[in-house]
Amino acid sequence: EVTMPRPAHPRIMCVANQKGGVGKTTTTVNLAVALALHGNRVLVVDLDPQGNASTGLNVPHHAGVPDVYDCLIDNVPLADVAQGVEGIPNLWCVPATIDLAGAEIELVSVVARESRLSRAIKSHPEQFDYVFIDCPPSLGLLTVNALVAAQEVLIPIQCEYYALEGLNQLINNINLVRQHLNPTLDVSTILLTMYDRRTRLADAVEQDVRNHFGDKVLQAVIPRNVRVSEAPSYGQSVVTYDPGSRGATSYFEAAREIAERGATENLGRNG
Ligand code: ADP
Ligand code: MG
């Protein structure tokens, strides 16, 4: 029996990597669903104008739907734009519509432009156990907003040759945010994704990443698995689409590790 203890305090996790296609959205969606299925109250904030997390959770996000843009630019409360995810009682999503594509530029002239998302989350009256923020593949103001709003950063790393290249830039940005805007921001979690066990390269990348990041790297590794890539076209996560697949079981395992790590100092509120 898999147990996923609820944290004593809300955990706000920014899922970031400026490289596209490394598994940010897939990781966000599957960890969120896995934790919600195990009794956690979870919010997903879709911060990518492409709206893939919204699609993956089957949350309407066509033009005109109230979205995260309205929170960031027009001060609309999070509660007015969050939608319940059908079929998963403890899960909510703040969707992204095409409107968000303009936000990167519009934010430049907005007051307190780096902390708009932080303010929106802090002023939300209800408490979540987890908030996952799915970042776009860039290091612009949207990702900065996510880094300022979060306590933790989760970096998905695809097991391929150039995996570590470009991460310096992300780490530098995280350090800048820490110095100026969010001193306690912690890169708490690294997750290896799209691992292809038939290649020696994947193994070498895994060793590199573990040497570099130590115990921040989850033991669970997400394999490349066709069921993972099929699930979004059914508006589902792989953990609901095919719970027995290797993709699903590894995401359940990753979610359990994250929950256990967050529970070590606060055993008061489990169950
Ligand atoms: P990002 O959000 O970083 O751009 P995605 O999560 O959208 O990356 O993943 C990129 C593509 O790879 C998507 O088509 C997704 O379905 C696919 N994908 C992600 N993880 C896996 C996996 N473990 N196995 C197979 N395909 C995957
Ligand atoms: Mg994405």
PDB file of C-alpha atoms and ligand atoms in Angstrom:
ATOM      1  CA  GLU A   1       0.000   0.000   0.000  1.00  0.00           C
ATOM      2  CA  VAL A   2       1.418   3.337  -1.097  1.00  0.00           C
ATOM      3  CA  THR A   3       1.067   6.123   1.449  1.00  0.00           C
ATOM      4  CA  MET A   4       1.715   9.775   0.781  1.00  0.00           C
ATOM      5  CA  PRO A   5       1.700  11.754   4.010  1.00  0.00           C
ATOM      6  CA  ARG A   6       0.299  15.270   3.811  1.00  0.00           C
ATOM      7  CA  PRO A   7       2.781  18.048   4.626  1.00  0.00           C
ATOM      8  CA  ALA A   8       2.283  20.182   7.733  1.00  0.00           C
ATOM      9  CA  HIS A   9       2.590  23.315   5.621  1.00  0.00           C
ATOM     10  CA  PRO A  10       1.659  24.008   2.004  1.00  0.00           C
ATOM     11  CA  ARG A  11       4.534  23.161  -0.335  1.00  0.00           C
ATOM     12  CA  ILE A  12       4.820  25.406  -3.348  1.00  0.00           C
ATOM     13  CA  MET A  13       6.951  23.768  -6.009  1.00  0.00           C
ATOM     14  CA  CYS A  14       8.134  25.387  -9.201  1.00  0.00           C
ATOM     15  CA  VAL A  15       8.757  22.873 -11.993  1.00  0.00           C
ATOM     16  CA  ALA A  16      11.414  24.540 -14.093  1.00  0.00           C
ATOM     17  CA  ASN A  17      13.973  23.912 -16.822  1.00  0.00           C
ATOM     18  CA  GLN A  18      14.338  26.406 -19.643  1.00  0.00           C
ATOM     19  CA  LYS A  19      14.825  23.563 -22.078  1.00  0.00           C
ATOM     20  CA  GLY A  20      11.630  22.495 -23.806  1.00  0.00           C
ATOM     21  CA  GLY A  21      10.502  18.890 -24.017  1.00  0.00           C
ATOM     22  CA  VAL A  22      12.294  17.626 -20.901  1.00  0.00           C
ATOM     23  CA  GLY A  23       9.131  16.532 -19.097  1.00  0.00           C
ATOM     24  CA  LYS A  24       8.131  19.582 -17.020  1.00  0.00           C
ATOM     25  CA  THR A  25       4.461  19.397 -17.892  1.00  0.00           C
ATOM     26  CA  THR A  26       4.276  15.607 -17.777  1.00  0.00           C
ATOM     27  CA  THR A  27       5.926  15.670 -14.355  1.00  0.00           C
ATOM     28  CA  THR A  28       3.654  18.432 -13.056  1.00  0.00           C
ATOM     29  CA  VAL A  29       0.484  16.672 -14.181  1.00  0.00           C
ATOM     30  CA  ASN A  30       1.423  13.205 -12.977  1.00  0.00           C
ATOM     31  CA  LEU A  31       2.832  14.202  -9.594  1.00  0.00           C
ATOM     32  CA  ALA A  32      -0.210  16.397  -8.980  1.00  0.00           C
ATOM     33  CA  VAL A  33      -2.673  13.637  -9.838  1.00  0.00           C
ATOM     34  CA  ALA A  34      -0.726  10.986  -7.900  1.00  0.00           C
ATOM     35  CA  LEU A  35      -0.627  13.159  -4.760  1.00  0.00           C
ATOM     36  CA  ALA A  36      -4.298  14.127  -5.100  1.00  0.00           C
ATOM     37  CA  LEU A  37      -5.333  10.486  -5.491  1.00  0.00           C
ATOM     38  CA  HIS A  38      -3.597   9.851  -2.169  1.00  0.00           C
ATOM     39  CA  GLY A  39      -5.517  12.426  -0.201  1.00  0.00           C
ATOM     40  CA  ASN A  40      -3.512  15.600  -0.758  1.00  0.00           C
ATOM     41  CA  ARG A  41      -5.156  18.864  -1.777  1.00  0.00           C
ATOM     42  CA  VAL A  42      -3.274  19.957  -4.884  1.00  0.00           C
ATOM     43  CA  LEU A  43      -3.305  22.996  -7.140  1.00  0.00           C
ATOM     44  CA  VAL A  44      -1.622  23.113 -10.535  1.00  0.00           C
ATOM     45  CA  VAL A  45      -0.800  26.545 -11.922  1.00  0.00           C
ATOM     46  CA  ASP A  46      -0.273  26.410 -15.672  1.00  0.00           C
ATOM     47  CA  LEU A  47       2.269  29.126 -16.393  1.00  0.00           C
ATOM     48  CA  ASP A  48       3.044  28.137 -19.982  1.00  0.00           C
ATOM     49  CA  PRO A  49       1.086  29.995 -22.713  1.00  0.00           C
ATOM     50  CA  GLN A  50       0.939  26.693 -24.609  1.00  0.00           C
ATOM     51  CA  GLY A  51      -1.446  25.449 -21.928  1.00  0.00           C
ATOM     52  CA  ASN A  52      -0.204  21.859 -22.002  1.00  0.00           C
ATOM     53  CA  ALA A  53      -0.827  21.240 -18.314  1.00  0.00           C
ATOM     54  CA  SER A  54      -4.409  22.487 -18.740  1.00  0.00           C
ATOM     55  CA  THR A  55      -4.834  20.146 -21.705  1.00  0.00           C
ATOM     56  CA  GLY A  56      -3.302  17.239 -19.804  1.00  0.00           C
ATOM     57  CA  LEU A  57      -5.769  17.735 -16.947  1.00  0.00           C
ATOM     58  CA  ASN A  58      -8.659  18.184 -19.364  1.00  0.00           C
ATOM     59  CA  VAL A  59      -9.392  21.673 -18.048  1.00  0.00           C
ATOM     60  CA  PRO A  60     -11.051  24.058 -20.526  1.00  0.00           C
ATOM     61  CA  HIS A  61      -8.619  26.773 -21.562  1.00  0.00           C
ATOM     62  CA  HIS A  62      -9.879  28.173 -24.828  1.00  0.00           C
ATOM     63  CA  ALA A  63      -9.769  31.925 -25.465  1.00  0.00           C
ATOM     64  CA  GLY A  64     -12.061  33.773 -23.064  1.00  0.00           C
ATOM     65  CA  VAL A  65     -11.738  31.315 -20.149  1.00  0.00           C
ATOM     66  CA  PRO A  66     -10.537  33.129 -16.998  1.00  0.00           C
ATOM     67  CA  ASP A  67      -6.887  32.163 -16.574  1.00  0.00           C
ATOM     68  CA  VAL A  68      -3.599  32.835 -14.857  1.00  0.00           C
ATOM     69  CA  TYR A  69      -3.096  35.911 -17.057  1.00  0.00           C
ATOM     70  CA  ASP A  70      -6.065  37.551 -15.324  1.00  0.00           C
ATOM     71  CA  CYS A  71      -4.430  36.900 -11.930  1.00  0.00           C
ATOM     72  CA  LEU A  72      -1.026  38.214 -12.996  1.00  0.00           C
ATOM     73  CA  ILE A  73      -2.070  41.286 -14.938  1.00  0.00           C
ATOM     74  CA  ASP A  74      -5.542  42.215 -13.664  1.00  0.00           C
ATOM     75  CA  ASN A  75      -5.382  41.141 -10.004  1.00  0.00           C
ATOM     76  CA  VAL A  76      -8.234  38.653 -10.408  1.00  0.00           C
ATOM     77  CA  PRO A  77      -8.220  36.345  -7.345  1.00  0.00           C
ATOM     78  CA  LEU A  78      -6.919  32.822  -7.890  1.00  0.00           C
ATOM     79  CA  ALA A  79     -10.203  31.452  -6.555  1.00  0.00           C
ATOM     80  CA  ASP A  80     -12.043  33.021  -9.510  1.00  0.00           C
ATOM     81  CA  VAL A  81      -9.959  31.258 -12.134  1.00  0.00           C
ATOM     82  CA  ALA A  82      -9.131  27.885 -10.521  1.00  0.00           C
ATOM     83  CA  GLN A  83     -11.165  24.987 -11.913  1.00  0.00           C
ATOM     84  CA  GLY A  84     -11.779  21.626 -10.323  1.00  0.00           C
ATOM     85  CA  VAL A  85     -10.275  18.740 -12.286  1.00  0.00           C
ATOM     86  CA  GLU A  86     -12.993  16.327 -13.331  1.00  0.00           C
ATOM     87  CA  GLY A  87     -12.806  12.914 -11.734  1.00  0.00           C
ATOM     88  CA  ILE A  88     -10.124  13.881  -9.212  1.00  0.00           C
ATOM     89  CA  PRO A  89     -11.720  15.409  -6.109  1.00  0.00           C
ATOM     90  CA  ASN A  90      -8.683  17.045  -4.472  1.00  0.00           C
ATOM     91  CA  LEU A  91      -7.191  18.579  -7.572  1.00  0.00           C
ATOM     92  CA  TRP A  92      -7.602  22.074  -9.012  1.00  0.00           C
ATOM     93  CA  CYS A  93      -5.996  23.834 -11.965  1.00  0.00           C
ATOM     94  CA  VAL A  94      -5.453  27.466 -12.832  1.00  0.00           C
ATOM     95  CA  PRO A  95      -5.383  27.204 -16.623  1.00  0.00           C
ATOM     96  CA  ALA A  96      -3.365  29.126 -19.172  1.00  0.00           C
ATOM     97  CA  THR A  97      -5.052  30.453 -22.290  1.00  0.00           C
ATOM     98  CA  ILE A  98      -3.467  32.086 -25.317  1.00  0.00           C
ATOM     99  CA  ASP A  99      -3.778  35.410 -23.426  1.00  0.00           C
ATOM    100  CA  LEU A 100      -0.739  34.404 -21.410  1.00  0.00           C
ATOM    101  CA  ALA A 101       1.456  34.722 -24.509  1.00  0.00           C
ATOM    102  CA  GLY A 102       1.380  38.497 -24.055  1.00  0.00           C
ATOM    103  CA  ALA A 103       2.092  38.468 -20.338  1.00  0.00           C
ATOM    104  CA  GLU A 104       5.867  38.178 -20.636  1.00  0.00           C
ATOM    105  CA  ILE A 105       5.928  41.616 -22.261  1.00  0.00           C
ATOM    106  CA  GLU A 106       3.008  43.186 -20.403  1.00  0.00           C
ATOM    107  CA  LEU A 107       4.491  42.272 -17.038  1.00  0.00           C
ATOM    108  CA  VAL A 108       7.511  44.472 -17.720  1.00  0.00           C
ATOM    109  CA  SER A 109       5.575  47.619 -16.900  1.00  0.00           C
ATOM    110  CA  VAL A 110       3.468  46.231 -14.058  1.00  0.00           C
ATOM    111  CA  VAL A 111       4.163  47.193 -10.422  1.00  0.00           C
ATOM    112  CA  ALA A 112       5.977  44.473  -8.453  1.00  0.00           C
ATOM    113  CA  ARG A 113       6.196  42.527 -11.665  1.00  0.00           C
ATOM    114  CA  GLU A 114       8.246  39.652 -10.221  1.00  0.00           C
ATOM    115  CA  SER A 115       5.872  38.895  -7.367  1.00  0.00           C
ATOM    116  CA  ARG A 116       2.464  38.908  -9.029  1.00  0.00           C
ATOM    117  CA  LEU A 117       2.011  35.155  -8.797  1.00  0.00           C
ATOM    118  CA  SER A 118       3.320  35.038  -5.241  1.00  0.00           C
ATOM    119  CA  ARG A 119       0.747  37.635  -4.221  1.00  0.00           C
ATOM    120  CA  ALA A 120      -2.052  35.761  -5.985  1.00  0.00           C
ATOM    121  CA  ILE A 121      -1.177  32.476  -4.249  1.00  0.00           C
ATOM    122  CA  LYS A 122      -0.677  34.098  -0.826  1.00  0.00           C
ATOM    123  CA  SER A 123      -4.009  35.875  -0.947  1.00  0.00           C
ATOM    124  CA  HIS A 124      -5.891  32.680  -1.777  1.00  0.00           C
ATOM    125  CA  PRO A 125      -8.112  31.896   1.219  1.00  0.00           C
ATOM    126  CA  GLU A 126      -7.949  28.093   1.020  1.00  0.00           C
ATOM    127  CA  GLN A 127      -4.931  26.021   1.795  1.00  0.00           C
ATOM    128  CA  PHE A 128      -3.446  23.421  -0.464  1.00  0.00           C
ATOM    129  CA  ASP A 129      -0.976  20.733   0.504  1.00  0.00           C
ATOM    130  CA  TYR A 130       0.857  21.213  -2.790  1.00  0.00           C
ATOM    131  CA  VAL A 131       0.970  23.897  -5.426  1.00  0.00           C
ATOM    132  CA  PHE A 132       2.823  22.877  -8.600  1.00  0.00           C
ATOM    133  CA  ILE A 133       3.742  25.652 -11.012  1.00  0.00           C
ATOM    134  CA  ASP A 134       4.406  24.419 -14.556  1.00  0.00           C
ATOM    135  CA  CYS A 135       6.899  26.832 -16.131  1.00  0.00           C
ATOM    136  CA  PRO A 136       7.359  27.751 -19.785  1.00  0.00           C
ATOM    137  CA  PRO A 137      10.628  26.772 -21.519  1.00  0.00           C
ATOM    138  CA  SER A 138      12.321  30.121 -20.904  1.00  0.00           C
ATOM    139  CA  LEU A 139      13.835  32.166 -18.095  1.00  0.00           C
ATOM    140  CA  GLY A 140      11.690  35.267 -18.556  1.00  0.00           C
ATOM    141  CA  LEU A 141       9.360  37.043 -16.167  1.00  0.00           C
ATOM    142  CA  LEU A 142       6.858  34.180 -16.025  1.00  0.00           C
ATOM    143  CA  THR A 143       9.497  31.779 -14.723  1.00  0.00           C
ATOM    144  CA  VAL A 144      10.809  34.503 -12.374  1.00  0.00           C
ATOM    145  CA  ASN A 145       7.254  34.851 -11.002  1.00  0.00           C
ATOM    146  CA  ALA A 146       7.196  31.109 -10.393  1.00  0.00           C
ATOM    147  CA  LEU A 147      10.587  31.200  -8.645  1.00  0.00           C
ATOM    148  CA  VAL A 148       9.478  34.063  -6.413  1.00  0.00           C
ATOM    149  CA  ALA A 149       6.190  32.339  -5.516  1.00  0.00           C
ATOM    150  CA  ALA A 150       7.769  28.959  -4.720  1.00  0.00           C
ATOM    151  CA  GLN A 151       9.659  27.558  -1.746  1.00  0.00           C
ATOM    152  CA  GLU A 152      11.077  24.690  -3.751  1.00  0.00           C
ATOM    153  CA  VAL A 153      12.305  24.122  -7.281  1.00  0.00           C
ATOM    154  CA  LEU A 154      11.852  20.757  -8.966  1.00  0.00           C
ATOM    155  CA  ILE A 155      14.052  20.343 -12.031  1.00  0.00           C
ATOM    156  CA  PRO A 156      13.175  17.546 -14.448  1.00  0.00           C
ATOM    157  CA  ILE A 157      16.240  16.439 -16.376  1.00  0.00           C
ATOM    158  CA  GLN A 158      15.941  14.409 -19.533  1.00  0.00           C
ATOM    159  CA  CYS A 159      18.479  11.589 -19.731  1.00  0.00           C
ATOM    160  CA  GLU A 160      20.236  12.694 -22.908  1.00  0.00           C
ATOM    161  CA  TYR A 161      23.650  13.940 -23.898  1.00  0.00           C
ATOM    162  CA  TYR A 162      23.105  17.672 -23.406  1.00  0.00           C
ATOM    163  CA  ALA A 163      21.184  17.240 -20.162  1.00  0.00           C
ATOM    164  CA  LEU A 164      23.437  19.320 -17.918  1.00  0.00           C
ATOM    165  CA  GLU A 165      24.167  21.963 -20.501  1.00  0.00           C
ATOM    166  CA  GLY A 166      22.055  25.025 -19.891  1.00  0.00           C
ATOM    167  CA  LEU A 167      21.332  24.095 -16.298  1.00  0.00           C
ATOM    168  CA  ASN A 168      23.991  26.602 -15.161  1.00  0.00           C
ATOM    169  CA  GLN A 169      21.853  29.374 -16.544  1.00  0.00           C
ATOM    170  CA  LEU A 170      18.834  28.125 -14.603  1.00  0.00           C
ATOM    171  CA  ILE A 171      20.886  27.785 -11.404  1.00  0.00           C
ATOM    172  CA  ASN A 172      22.286  31.313 -11.884  1.00  0.00           C
ATOM    173  CA  ASN A 173      18.766  32.677 -12.213  1.00  0.00           C
ATOM    174  CA  ILE A 174      17.678  30.789  -9.116  1.00  0.00           C
ATOM    175  CA  ASN A 175      20.640  32.302  -7.232  1.00  0.00           C
ATOM    176  CA  LEU A 176      19.686  35.796  -8.377  1.00  0.00           C
ATOM    177  CA  VAL A 177      16.096  35.297  -7.245  1.00  0.00           C
ATOM    178  CA  ARG A 178      17.407  33.989  -3.921  1.00  0.00           C
ATOM    179  CA  GLN A 179      19.658  37.037  -3.425  1.00  0.00           C
ATOM    180  CA  HIS A 180      17.074  39.636  -4.264  1.00  0.00           C
ATOM    181  CA  LEU A 181      13.546  38.313  -3.966  1.00  0.00           C
ATOM    182  CA  ASN A 182      13.135  34.933  -2.280  1.00  0.00           C
ATOM    183  CA  PRO A 183      16.013  34.123   0.115  1.00  0.00           C
ATOM    184  CA  THR A 184      14.759  30.694   1.180  1.00  0.00           C
ATOM    185  CA  LEU A 185      14.137  29.281  -2.295  1.00  0.00           C
ATOM    186  CA  ASP A 186      15.557  25.755  -2.397  1.00  0.00           C
ATOM    187  CA  VAL A 187      16.351  23.461  -5.318  1.00  0.00           C
ATOM    188  CA  SER A 188      14.914  20.533  -3.414  1.00  0.00           C
ATOM    189  CA  THR A 189      14.223  17.964  -6.099  1.00  0.00           C
ATOM    190  CA  ILE A 190      15.763  16.655  -9.299  1.00  0.00           C
ATOM    191  CA  LEU A 191      13.855  14.077 -11.335  1.00  0.00           C
ATOM    192  CA  LEU A 192      15.388  12.090 -14.171  1.00  0.00           C
ATOM    193  CA  THR A 193      12.917  11.701 -17.027  1.00  0.00           C
ATOM    194  CA  MET A 194      12.618   9.788 -20.290  1.00  0.00           C
ATOM    195  CA  TYR A 195      15.226   7.296 -19.194  1.00  0.00           C
ATOM    196  CA  ASP A 196      15.955   4.733 -21.893  1.00  0.00           C
ATOM    197  CA  ARG A 197      17.516   1.754 -20.185  1.00  0.00           C
ATOM    198  CA  ARG A 198      18.695   0.267 -23.477  1.00  0.00           C
ATOM    199  CA  THR A 199      21.286   2.987 -23.882  1.00  0.00           C
ATOM    200  CA  ARG A 200      24.567   3.260 -22.043  1.00  0.00           C
ATOM    201  CA  LEU A 201      24.259   7.015 -22.412  1.00  0.00           C
ATOM    202  CA  ALA A 202      21.231   7.253 -20.139  1.00  0.00           C
ATOM    203  CA  ASP A 203      23.182   5.468 -17.444  1.00  0.00           C
ATOM    204  CA  ALA A 204      26.121   7.847 -17.846  1.00  0.00           C
ATOM    205  CA  VAL A 205      23.820  10.864 -17.628  1.00  0.00           C
ATOM    206  CA  GLU A 206      22.216   9.457 -14.495  1.00  0.00           C
ATOM    207  CA  GLN A 207      25.643   9.032 -12.841  1.00  0.00           C
ATOM    208  CA  ASP A 208      26.611  12.585 -13.836  1.00  0.00           C
ATOM    209  CA  VAL A 209      23.439  14.066 -12.420  1.00  0.00           C
ATOM    210  CA  ARG A 210      23.685  12.058  -9.178  1.00  0.00           C
ATOM    211  CA  ASN A 211      27.331  13.074  -8.721  1.00  0.00           C
ATOM    212  CA  HIS A 212      26.452  16.687  -9.304  1.00  0.00           C
ATOM    213  CA  PHE A 213      23.229  17.006  -7.290  1.00  0.00           C
ATOM    214  CA  GLY A 214      23.592  14.250  -4.673  1.00  0.00           C
ATOM    215  CA  ASP A 215      20.515  13.382  -2.672  1.00  0.00           C
ATOM    216  CA  LYS A 216      18.395  16.050  -4.293  1.00  0.00           C
ATOM    217  CA  VAL A 217      17.965  13.488  -7.085  1.00  0.00           C
ATOM    218  CA  LEU A 218      14.978  11.230  -6.489  1.00  0.00           C
ATOM    219  CA  GLN A 219      15.690   7.500  -6.461  1.00  0.00           C
ATOM    220  CA  ALA A 220      12.714   7.045  -8.775  1.00  0.00           C
ATOM    221  CA  VAL A 221      13.598   7.529 -12.435  1.00  0.00           C
ATOM    222  CA  ILE A 222      10.911   8.006 -15.084  1.00  0.00           C
ATOM    223  CA  PRO A 223      11.415   5.646 -18.048  1.00  0.00           C
ATOM    224  CA  ARG A 224      10.647   6.560 -21.614  1.00  0.00           C
ATOM    225  CA  ASN A 225       7.278   4.896 -21.951  1.00  0.00           C
ATOM    226  CA  VAL A 226       4.779   5.218 -24.768  1.00  0.00           C
ATOM    227  CA  ARG A 227       1.812   5.192 -22.348  1.00  0.00           C
ATOM    228  CA  VAL A 228       3.135   8.462 -20.856  1.00  0.00           C
ATOM    229  CA  SER A 229       3.025  10.183 -24.222  1.00  0.00           C
ATOM    230  CA  GLU A 230      -0.381   8.730 -25.147  1.00  0.00           C
ATOM    231  CA  ALA A 231      -2.177   9.852 -21.987  1.00  0.00           C
ATOM    232  CA  PRO A 232      -2.504  13.609 -22.781  1.00  0.00           C
ATOM    233  CA  SER A 233      -4.452  12.908 -25.973  1.00  0.00           C
ATOM    234  CA  TYR A 234      -7.115  11.336 -23.740  1.00  0.00           C
ATOM    235  CA  GLY A 235      -7.068  14.340 -21.401  1.00  0.00           C
ATOM    236  CA  GLN A 236      -5.500  12.195 -18.740  1.00  0.00           C
ATOM    237  CA  SER A 237      -2.357  11.680 -16.730  1.00  0.00           C
ATOM    238  CA  VAL A 238      -0.625   8.358 -17.218  1.00  0.00           C
ATOM    239  CA  VAL A 239      -1.308   7.531 -13.567  1.00  0.00           C
ATOM    240  CA  THR A 240      -5.047   7.453 -14.333  1.00  0.00           C
ATOM    241  CA  TYR A 241      -4.849   6.366 -17.998  1.00  0.00           C
ATOM    242  CA  ASP A 242      -2.764   3.251 -17.324  1.00  0.00           C
ATOM    243  CA  PRO A 243      -1.937   2.967 -13.599  1.00  0.00           C
ATOM    244  CA  GLY A 244      -0.027  -0.281 -14.085  1.00  0.00           C
ATOM    245  CA  SER A 245       2.316   1.014 -16.786  1.00  0.00           C
ATOM    246  CA  ARG A 246       5.977   1.597 -15.967  1.00  0.00           C
ATOM    247  CA  GLY A 247       5.487   5.295 -16.547  1.00  0.00           C
ATOM    248  CA  ALA A 248       2.661   5.440 -14.006  1.00  0.00           C
ATOM    249  CA  THR A 249       4.317   3.329 -11.322  1.00  0.00           C
ATOM    250  CA  SER A 250       7.483   5.417 -11.523  1.00  0.00           C
ATOM    251  CA  TYR A 251       5.500   8.648 -11.161  1.00  0.00           C
ATOM    252  CA  PHE A 252       3.666   7.183  -8.138  1.00  0.00           C
ATOM    253  CA  GLU A 253       7.057   6.271  -6.698  1.00  0.00           C
ATOM    254  CA  ALA A 254       8.422   9.788  -7.328  1.00  0.00           C
ATOM    255  CA  ALA A 255       5.332  11.331  -5.700  1.00  0.00           C
ATOM    256  CA  ARG A 256       5.728   9.088  -2.654  1.00  0.00           C
ATOM    257  CA  GLU A 257       9.386  10.103  -2.262  1.00  0.00           C
ATOM    258  CA  ILE A 258       8.480  13.783  -2.499  1.00  0.00           C
ATOM    259  CA  ALA A 259       5.719  13.347   0.087  1.00  0.00           C
ATOM    260  CA  GLU A 260       7.988  11.452   2.469  1.00  0.00           C
ATOM    261  CA  ARG A 261      10.798  13.978   2.182  1.00  0.00           C
ATOM    262  CA  GLY A 262       8.389  16.770   3.022  1.00  0.00           C
ATOM    263  CA  ALA A 263       7.019  14.913   6.013  1.00  0.00           C
ATOM    264  CA  THR A 264      10.257  14.117   7.838  1.00  0.00           C
ATOM    265  CA  GLU A 265      10.213  17.189  10.069  1.00  0.00           C
ATOM    266  CA  ASN A 266       6.468  17.335  10.632  1.00  0.00           C
ATOM    267  CA  LEU A 267       4.851  14.072  11.517  1.00  0.00           C
ATOM    268  CA  GLY A 268       1.842  15.690  13.124  1.00  0.00           C
ATOM    269  CA  ARG A 269      -0.683  15.773  10.355  1.00  0.00           C
ATOM    270  CA  ASN A 270      -0.434  12.576   8.359  1.00  0.00           C
ATOM    271  CA  GLY A 271      -3.438  10.719   7.073  1.00  0.00           C
TER     272      GLY A 271
HETATM  273  P1  ADP B   1       8.097  20.128 -21.288  1.00  0.00           P
HETATM  274  O1  ADP B   1       6.897  20.531 -20.491  1.00  0.00           O
HETATM  275  O2  ADP B   1       9.374  20.193 -20.517  1.00  0.00           O
HETATM  276  O3  ADP B   1       8.197  20.874 -22.580  1.00  0.00           O
HETATM  277  P2  ADP B   1       6.630  17.669 -21.768  1.00  0.00           P
HETATM  278  O4  ADP B   1       6.267  17.171 -20.426  1.00  0.00           O
HETATM  279  O5  ADP B   1       5.582  18.379 -22.541  1.00  0.00           O
HETATM  280  O6  ADP B   1       7.943  18.577 -21.680  1.00  0.00           O
HETATM  281  O7  ADP B   1       7.178  16.431 -22.589  1.00  0.00           O
HETATM  282  C1  ADP B   1       7.603  16.582 -23.938  1.00  0.00           C
HETATM  283  C2  ADP B   1       7.044  15.437 -24.782  1.00  0.00           C
HETATM  284  O8  ADP B   1       7.588  14.201 -24.331  1.00  0.00           O
HETATM  285  C3  ADP B   1       5.542  15.290 -24.681  1.00  0.00           C
HETATM  286  O9  ADP B   1       5.040  14.911 -25.923  1.00  0.00           O
HETATM  287  C4  ADP B   1       5.344  14.177 -23.659  1.00  0.00           C
HETATM  288  O10 ADP B   1       4.146  13.462 -23.868  1.00  0.00           O
HETATM  289  C5  ADP B   1       6.559  13.311 -23.931  1.00  0.00           C
HETATM  290  N1  ADP B   1       7.011  12.609 -22.727  1.00  0.00           N
HETATM  291  C6  ADP B   1       7.257  13.155 -21.514  1.00  0.00           C
HETATM  292  N2  ADP B   1       7.696  12.237 -20.656  1.00  0.00           N
HETATM  293  C7  ADP B   1       7.721  11.054 -21.324  1.00  0.00           C
HETATM  294  C8  ADP B   1       8.086   9.711 -20.973  1.00  0.00           C
HETATM  295  N3  ADP B   1       8.492   9.404 -19.756  1.00  0.00           N
HETATM  296  N4  ADP B   1       7.980   8.769 -21.937  1.00  0.00           N
HETATM  297  C9  ADP B   1       7.569   9.087 -23.186  1.00  0.00           C
HETATM  298  N5  ADP B   1       7.220  10.308 -23.560  1.00  0.00           N
HETATM  299  C10 ADP B   1       7.293  11.301 -22.664  1.00  0.00           C
HETATM  300 MG    MG B   2       5.539  22.087 -20.819  1.00  0.00          MG
END
